[in-house]
């Protein structure tokens, strides 16, 4: 029986350590019996038949701009039955100008809502924008300013094998506010108590783990 095949591509903002993150996923998948192709470019994604040759695609790319035709290659592969899985900024804080990417993946990061105070959020993590923030909003540059303690709660009535046997836990890290597709199947959530201009909307139950169908 031939091995299942996975394609990992990584890059983008170095703050999320895409090289190390993708190497960890490669190791885990190989331990699970996958044959893994790992690359620091998404150029091959435009080759639809090549992408369809994989059982799983794992993006590890924060921000950046992906040409539409590369996204279409992934989109058509997933619609034809290839799996797509990712975490953190490597999948849903990626390719903010690609509407099909956001439609396919089901969410887009927009803010760190909590922490000790409300802070502005920027669209580009390039040197010029980061310098502007350091000069005009120095609080954004304080180490750990976006980190906080929060609880992750699993959906108790879910039958998904992805979360079978898992228990709620508390973590100290950055909390996320997402714009989400209303058709996603939410498997775990966290309570978001936004600060600043958004707090007048009250607490929000925010997805932490979810799945979504795209074709097959």
PDB file of C-alpha atoms in Angstrom:
ATOM      1  CA  UNK A   1       0.000   0.000   0.000  1.00  0.00           C
ATOM      2  CA  UNK A   2       1.467   3.370  -1.029  1.00  0.00           C
ATOM      3  CA  UNK A   3       2.075   6.060   1.554  1.00  0.00           C
ATOM      4  CA  UNK A   4      -0.207   9.051   1.859  1.00  0.00           C
ATOM      5  CA  UNK A   5       1.410  12.252   0.553  1.00  0.00           C
ATOM      6  CA  UNK A   6       1.465  15.682   2.167  1.00  0.00           C
ATOM      7  CA  UNK A   7       2.586  19.030   0.750  1.00  0.00           C
ATOM      8  CA  UNK A   8       3.822  21.707   3.173  1.00  0.00           C
ATOM      9  CA  UNK A   9       4.730  25.213   2.030  1.00  0.00           C
ATOM     10  CA  UNK A  10       6.106  27.833   4.404  1.00  0.00           C
ATOM     11  CA  UNK A  11       7.208  31.450   4.463  1.00  0.00           C
ATOM     12  CA  UNK A  12       5.969  34.955   5.149  1.00  0.00           C
ATOM     13  CA  UNK A  13       6.467  36.873   8.386  1.00  0.00           C
ATOM     14  CA  UNK A  14       9.373  35.416  10.362  1.00  0.00           C
ATOM     15  CA  UNK A  15       7.780  36.240  13.734  1.00  0.00           C
ATOM     16  CA  UNK A  16       5.702  33.061  13.519  1.00  0.00           C
ATOM     17  CA  UNK A  17       8.813  30.987  12.768  1.00  0.00           C
ATOM     18  CA  UNK A  18       7.376  29.281   9.655  1.00  0.00           C
ATOM     19  CA  UNK A  19      10.558  27.285   9.017  1.00  0.00           C
ATOM     20  CA  UNK A  20      10.510  25.698  12.479  1.00  0.00           C
ATOM     21  CA  UNK A  21       6.727  25.279  12.499  1.00  0.00           C
ATOM     22  CA  UNK A  22       6.666  23.545   9.122  1.00  0.00           C
ATOM     23  CA  UNK A  23       9.580  21.300  10.111  1.00  0.00           C
ATOM     24  CA  UNK A  24       7.620  20.184  13.167  1.00  0.00           C
ATOM     25  CA  UNK A  25       4.569  19.351  11.032  1.00  0.00           C
ATOM     26  CA  UNK A  26       6.798  17.439   8.622  1.00  0.00           C
ATOM     27  CA  UNK A  27       8.193  15.356  11.465  1.00  0.00           C
ATOM     28  CA  UNK A  28       4.744  14.604  12.901  1.00  0.00           C
ATOM     29  CA  UNK A  29       3.334  13.624   9.524  1.00  0.00           C
ATOM     30  CA  UNK A  30       6.282  11.374   8.742  1.00  0.00           C
ATOM     31  CA  UNK A  31       5.842   9.704  12.130  1.00  0.00           C
ATOM     32  CA  UNK A  32       2.238   9.095  11.073  1.00  0.00           C
ATOM     33  CA  UNK A  33       3.346   7.414   7.834  1.00  0.00           C
ATOM     34  CA  UNK A  34       3.119  10.287   5.342  1.00  0.00           C
ATOM     35  CA  UNK A  35       5.547  10.986   2.540  1.00  0.00           C
ATOM     36  CA  UNK A  36       6.115  14.746   2.901  1.00  0.00           C
ATOM     37  CA  UNK A  37       7.185  17.410   0.404  1.00  0.00           C
ATOM     38  CA  UNK A  38       8.217  20.635   2.188  1.00  0.00           C
ATOM     39  CA  UNK A  39       9.117  23.813   0.310  1.00  0.00           C
ATOM     40  CA  UNK A  40       9.608  27.539   1.007  1.00  0.00           C
ATOM     41  CA  UNK A  41       7.626  28.653  -2.050  1.00  0.00           C
ATOM     42  CA  UNK A  42       4.035  28.355  -3.231  1.00  0.00           C
ATOM     43  CA  UNK A  43       4.901  28.414  -6.957  1.00  0.00           C
ATOM     44  CA  UNK A  44       3.940  24.760  -7.494  1.00  0.00           C
ATOM     45  CA  UNK A  45       0.489  25.483  -6.074  1.00  0.00           C
ATOM     46  CA  UNK A  46      -0.529  26.851  -9.475  1.00  0.00           C
ATOM     47  CA  UNK A  47      -0.100  23.337 -10.932  1.00  0.00           C
ATOM     48  CA  UNK A  48      -3.569  21.930 -10.330  1.00  0.00           C
ATOM     49  CA  UNK A  49      -2.763  18.325 -11.194  1.00  0.00           C
ATOM     50  CA  UNK A  50       0.350  18.405  -9.007  1.00  0.00           C
ATOM     51  CA  UNK A  51      -1.663  19.674  -6.050  1.00  0.00           C
ATOM     52  CA  UNK A  52      -4.320  17.027  -6.625  1.00  0.00           C
ATOM     53  CA  UNK A  53      -1.629  14.355  -6.266  1.00  0.00           C
ATOM     54  CA  UNK A  54      -1.451  15.030  -2.509  1.00  0.00           C
ATOM     55  CA  UNK A  55      -3.724  13.747   0.244  1.00  0.00           C
ATOM     56  CA  UNK A  56      -3.062  16.754   2.460  1.00  0.00           C
ATOM     57  CA  UNK A  57      -1.876  20.362   2.060  1.00  0.00           C
ATOM     58  CA  UNK A  58      -0.477  22.232   5.081  1.00  0.00           C
ATOM     59  CA  UNK A  59       0.182  25.970   4.651  1.00  0.00           C
ATOM     60  CA  UNK A  60       2.576  27.681   7.089  1.00  0.00           C
ATOM     61  CA  UNK A  61       2.604  31.199   5.665  1.00  0.00           C
ATOM     62  CA  UNK A  62       1.782  34.400   7.542  1.00  0.00           C
ATOM     63  CA  UNK A  63       0.554  37.370   5.500  1.00  0.00           C
ATOM     64  CA  UNK A  64       2.195  37.666   2.092  1.00  0.00           C
ATOM     65  CA  UNK A  65       0.451  37.854  -1.268  1.00  0.00           C
ATOM     66  CA  UNK A  66      -0.410  34.733  -3.241  1.00  0.00           C
ATOM     67  CA  UNK A  67      -1.312  35.099  -6.929  1.00  0.00           C
ATOM     68  CA  UNK A  68      -4.895  34.047  -7.570  1.00  0.00           C
ATOM     69  CA  UNK A  69      -3.818  31.229  -9.878  1.00  0.00           C
ATOM     70  CA  UNK A  70      -1.791  29.636  -7.064  1.00  0.00           C
ATOM     71  CA  UNK A  71      -4.805  29.812  -4.779  1.00  0.00           C
ATOM     72  CA  UNK A  72      -6.965  28.297  -7.520  1.00  0.00           C
ATOM     73  CA  UNK A  73      -4.624  25.298  -7.716  1.00  0.00           C
ATOM     74  CA  UNK A  74      -5.118  24.614  -4.004  1.00  0.00           C
ATOM     75  CA  UNK A  75      -8.829  25.394  -4.135  1.00  0.00           C
ATOM     76  CA  UNK A  76      -9.457  22.929  -6.961  1.00  0.00           C
ATOM     77  CA  UNK A  77      -7.355  20.244  -5.269  1.00  0.00           C
ATOM     78  CA  UNK A  78      -9.324  20.583  -2.040  1.00  0.00           C
ATOM     79  CA  UNK A  79     -12.610  20.577  -3.934  1.00  0.00           C
ATOM     80  CA  UNK A  80     -11.466  17.337  -5.574  1.00  0.00           C
ATOM     81  CA  UNK A  81     -10.762  15.650  -2.221  1.00  0.00           C
ATOM     82  CA  UNK A  82      -7.353  16.784  -0.933  1.00  0.00           C
ATOM     83  CA  UNK A  83      -7.346  17.778   2.743  1.00  0.00           C
ATOM     84  CA  UNK A  84      -6.269  21.210   3.943  1.00  0.00           C
ATOM     85  CA  UNK A  85      -5.156  21.819   7.544  1.00  0.00           C
ATOM     86  CA  UNK A  86      -3.306  24.587   9.314  1.00  0.00           C
ATOM     87  CA  UNK A  87      -2.883  26.547  12.533  1.00  0.00           C
ATOM     88  CA  UNK A  88      -2.231  29.989  13.967  1.00  0.00           C
ATOM     89  CA  UNK A  89      -1.004  32.622  11.500  1.00  0.00           C
ATOM     90  CA  UNK A  90       0.054  29.947   9.038  1.00  0.00           C
ATOM     91  CA  UNK A  91      -3.365  29.542   7.451  1.00  0.00           C
ATOM     92  CA  UNK A  92      -5.952  32.166   8.431  1.00  0.00           C
ATOM     93  CA  UNK A  93      -3.695  35.172   8.759  1.00  0.00           C
ATOM     94  CA  UNK A  94      -2.427  34.538   5.252  1.00  0.00           C
ATOM     95  CA  UNK A  95      -2.903  36.179   1.857  1.00  0.00           C
ATOM     96  CA  UNK A  96      -5.237  38.935   3.051  1.00  0.00           C
ATOM     97  CA  UNK A  97      -5.846  40.089  -0.524  1.00  0.00           C
ATOM     98  CA  UNK A  98      -6.985  36.623  -1.667  1.00  0.00           C
ATOM     99  CA  UNK A  99     -10.752  36.472  -1.313  1.00  0.00           C
ATOM    100  CA  UNK A 100     -10.901  32.856  -2.493  1.00  0.00           C
ATOM    101  CA  UNK A 101      -8.357  31.842   0.150  1.00  0.00           C
ATOM    102  CA  UNK A 102     -10.516  33.388   2.869  1.00  0.00           C
ATOM    103  CA  UNK A 103     -13.689  31.856   1.413  1.00  0.00           C
ATOM    104  CA  UNK A 104     -12.102  28.392   1.262  1.00  0.00           C
ATOM    105  CA  UNK A 105     -10.422  28.454   4.685  1.00  0.00           C
ATOM    106  CA  UNK A 106     -13.390  29.986   6.511  1.00  0.00           C
ATOM    107  CA  UNK A 107     -11.887  32.773   8.602  1.00  0.00           C
ATOM    108  CA  UNK A 108      -9.491  35.711   8.720  1.00  0.00           C
ATOM    109  CA  UNK A 109      -7.574  37.086  11.694  1.00  0.00           C
ATOM    110  CA  UNK A 110      -8.329  40.748  12.423  1.00  0.00           C
ATOM    111  CA  UNK A 111      -7.227  41.532  15.995  1.00  0.00           C
ATOM    112  CA  UNK A 112      -5.775  40.607  19.374  1.00  0.00           C
ATOM    113  CA  UNK A 113      -8.817  41.779  21.330  1.00  0.00           C
ATOM    114  CA  UNK A 114      -7.758  41.453  24.982  1.00  0.00           C
ATOM    115  CA  UNK A 115      -4.531  41.898  26.895  1.00  0.00           C
ATOM    116  CA  UNK A 116      -3.910  44.788  29.251  1.00  0.00           C
ATOM    117  CA  UNK A 117      -5.152  47.571  26.950  1.00  0.00           C
ATOM    118  CA  UNK A 118      -6.618  48.134  23.507  1.00  0.00           C
ATOM    119  CA  UNK A 119      -4.021  48.571  20.781  1.00  0.00           C
ATOM    120  CA  UNK A 120      -4.201  49.328  17.072  1.00  0.00           C
ATOM    121  CA  UNK A 121      -3.698  46.457  14.623  1.00  0.00           C
ATOM    122  CA  UNK A 122      -1.802  46.752  11.377  1.00  0.00           C
ATOM    123  CA  UNK A 123      -2.363  45.201   7.966  1.00  0.00           C
ATOM    124  CA  UNK A 124       1.288  44.817   6.956  1.00  0.00           C
ATOM    125  CA  UNK A 125       4.197  43.636   9.072  1.00  0.00           C
ATOM    126  CA  UNK A 126       6.811  45.305   6.891  1.00  0.00           C
ATOM    127  CA  UNK A 127       9.720  47.385   8.186  1.00  0.00           C
ATOM    128  CA  UNK A 128       8.168  50.770   7.356  1.00  0.00           C
ATOM    129  CA  UNK A 129       4.876  50.015   9.116  1.00  0.00           C
ATOM    130  CA  UNK A 130       6.619  48.489  12.128  1.00  0.00           C
ATOM    131  CA  UNK A 131       8.818  51.591  12.444  1.00  0.00           C
ATOM    132  CA  UNK A 132       5.754  53.847  12.234  1.00  0.00           C
ATOM    133  CA  UNK A 133       4.121  51.898  15.068  1.00  0.00           C
ATOM    134  CA  UNK A 134       7.290  52.058  17.178  1.00  0.00           C
ATOM    135  CA  UNK A 135       7.446  55.834  16.698  1.00  0.00           C
ATOM    136  CA  UNK A 136       3.766  56.604  17.200  1.00  0.00           C
ATOM    137  CA  UNK A 137       2.330  53.721  19.255  1.00  0.00           C
ATOM    138  CA  UNK A 138       5.224  52.393  21.359  1.00  0.00           C
ATOM    139  CA  UNK A 139       2.887  50.337  23.571  1.00  0.00           C
ATOM    140  CA  UNK A 140       2.444  47.953  20.631  1.00  0.00           C
ATOM    141  CA  UNK A 141       6.138  47.077  20.820  1.00  0.00           C
ATOM    142  CA  UNK A 142       6.197  46.040  24.509  1.00  0.00           C
ATOM    143  CA  UNK A 143       7.179  42.333  24.688  1.00  0.00           C
ATOM    144  CA  UNK A 144       4.177  40.155  25.483  1.00  0.00           C
ATOM    145  CA  UNK A 145       1.690  43.036  25.295  1.00  0.00           C
ATOM    146  CA  UNK A 146      -0.789  40.911  23.338  1.00  0.00           C
ATOM    147  CA  UNK A 147      -0.489  37.868  25.624  1.00  0.00           C
ATOM    148  CA  UNK A 148      -2.980  36.877  28.300  1.00  0.00           C
ATOM    149  CA  UNK A 149      -4.488  33.891  30.110  1.00  0.00           C
ATOM    150  CA  UNK A 150      -7.639  32.468  28.558  1.00  0.00           C
ATOM    151  CA  UNK A 151      -9.611  29.244  28.560  1.00  0.00           C
ATOM    152  CA  UNK A 152     -10.233  26.999  25.557  1.00  0.00           C
ATOM    153  CA  UNK A 153     -13.478  25.021  25.824  1.00  0.00           C
ATOM    154  CA  UNK A 154     -14.310  22.032  23.626  1.00  0.00           C
ATOM    155  CA  UNK A 155     -17.816  21.517  22.294  1.00  0.00           C
ATOM    156  CA  UNK A 156     -19.194  18.785  24.550  1.00  0.00           C
ATOM    157  CA  UNK A 157     -21.873  17.664  22.069  1.00  0.00           C
ATOM    158  CA  UNK A 158     -19.460  17.304  19.133  1.00  0.00           C
ATOM    159  CA  UNK A 159     -18.960  13.882  17.568  1.00  0.00           C
ATOM    160  CA  UNK A 160     -15.814  14.938  15.699  1.00  0.00           C
ATOM    161  CA  UNK A 161     -12.878  12.544  16.187  1.00  0.00           C
ATOM    162  CA  UNK A 162     -10.550  15.556  16.037  1.00  0.00           C
ATOM    163  CA  UNK A 163     -11.385  16.505  19.637  1.00  0.00           C
ATOM    164  CA  UNK A 164     -12.385  13.110  21.041  1.00  0.00           C
ATOM    165  CA  UNK A 165     -11.161  12.732  24.619  1.00  0.00           C
ATOM    166  CA  UNK A 166      -9.775  16.268  24.908  1.00  0.00           C
ATOM    167  CA  UNK A 167     -10.450  18.383  27.998  1.00  0.00           C
ATOM    168  CA  UNK A 168     -10.793  22.147  28.397  1.00  0.00           C
ATOM    169  CA  UNK A 169      -7.554  23.944  29.234  1.00  0.00           C
ATOM    170  CA  UNK A 170      -6.149  27.386  30.033  1.00  0.00           C
ATOM    171  CA  UNK A 171      -3.282  28.822  28.022  1.00  0.00           C
ATOM    172  CA  UNK A 172      -1.122  31.956  28.228  1.00  0.00           C
ATOM    173  CA  UNK A 173      -0.606  33.341  24.736  1.00  0.00           C
ATOM    174  CA  UNK A 174      -2.163  35.744  22.224  1.00  0.00           C
ATOM    175  CA  UNK A 175      -5.931  35.587  21.938  1.00  0.00           C
ATOM    176  CA  UNK A 176      -7.439  36.082  18.503  1.00  0.00           C
ATOM    177  CA  UNK A 177     -10.461  37.792  17.040  1.00  0.00           C
ATOM    178  CA  UNK A 178     -11.535  36.271  13.723  1.00  0.00           C
ATOM    179  CA  UNK A 179     -14.016  37.109  11.013  1.00  0.00           C
ATOM    180  CA  UNK A 180     -15.586  33.709  10.399  1.00  0.00           C
ATOM    181  CA  UNK A 181     -17.702  31.969   7.787  1.00  0.00           C
ATOM    182  CA  UNK A 182     -21.154  31.224   9.281  1.00  0.00           C
ATOM    183  CA  UNK A 183     -21.107  27.672   7.882  1.00  0.00           C
ATOM    184  CA  UNK A 184     -18.054  26.434   9.842  1.00  0.00           C
ATOM    185  CA  UNK A 185     -18.402  23.560  12.327  1.00  0.00           C
ATOM    186  CA  UNK A 186     -16.961  24.915  15.569  1.00  0.00           C
ATOM    187  CA  UNK A 187     -15.147  22.340  17.743  1.00  0.00           C
ATOM    188  CA  UNK A 188     -13.656  24.592  20.433  1.00  0.00           C
ATOM    189  CA  UNK A 189     -14.129  28.203  21.522  1.00  0.00           C
ATOM    190  CA  UNK A 190     -12.798  30.859  23.851  1.00  0.00           C
ATOM    191  CA  UNK A 191     -14.588  33.791  25.478  1.00  0.00           C
ATOM    192  CA  UNK A 192     -13.347  37.105  24.159  1.00  0.00           C
ATOM    193  CA  UNK A 193     -13.721  40.200  26.322  1.00  0.00           C
ATOM    194  CA  UNK A 194     -12.616  42.902  23.918  1.00  0.00           C
ATOM    195  CA  UNK A 195     -11.086  46.146  25.097  1.00  0.00           C
ATOM    196  CA  UNK A 196     -11.439  49.595  23.608  1.00  0.00           C
ATOM    197  CA  UNK A 197     -13.901  50.561  20.887  1.00  0.00           C
ATOM    198  CA  UNK A 198     -15.205  46.999  20.409  1.00  0.00           C
ATOM    199  CA  UNK A 199     -16.026  46.297  24.073  1.00  0.00           C
ATOM    200  CA  UNK A 200     -19.432  47.981  23.817  1.00  0.00           C
ATOM    201  CA  UNK A 201     -20.522  44.888  21.836  1.00  0.00           C
ATOM    202  CA  UNK A 202     -20.024  42.698  24.899  1.00  0.00           C
ATOM    203  CA  UNK A 203     -18.312  39.290  25.281  1.00  0.00           C
ATOM    204  CA  UNK A 204     -18.029  37.096  22.179  1.00  0.00           C
ATOM    205  CA  UNK A 205     -17.668  33.309  21.822  1.00  0.00           C
ATOM    206  CA  UNK A 206     -14.784  32.955  19.361  1.00  0.00           C
ATOM    207  CA  UNK A 207     -13.870  29.750  17.472  1.00  0.00           C
ATOM    208  CA  UNK A 208     -10.451  28.279  18.290  1.00  0.00           C
ATOM    209  CA  UNK A 209     -10.808  25.008  16.336  1.00  0.00           C
ATOM    210  CA  UNK A 210     -13.201  24.446  13.452  1.00  0.00           C
ATOM    211  CA  UNK A 211     -13.721  22.540  10.238  1.00  0.00           C
ATOM    212  CA  UNK A 212     -15.325  23.497   6.939  1.00  0.00           C
ATOM    213  CA  UNK A 213     -16.308  21.619   3.794  1.00  0.00           C
ATOM    214  CA  UNK A 214     -15.026  22.692   0.386  1.00  0.00           C
ATOM    215  CA  UNK A 215     -16.215  20.401  -2.400  1.00  0.00           C
ATOM    216  CA  UNK A 216     -15.174  16.855  -1.515  1.00  0.00           C
TER     217      UNK A 216
END
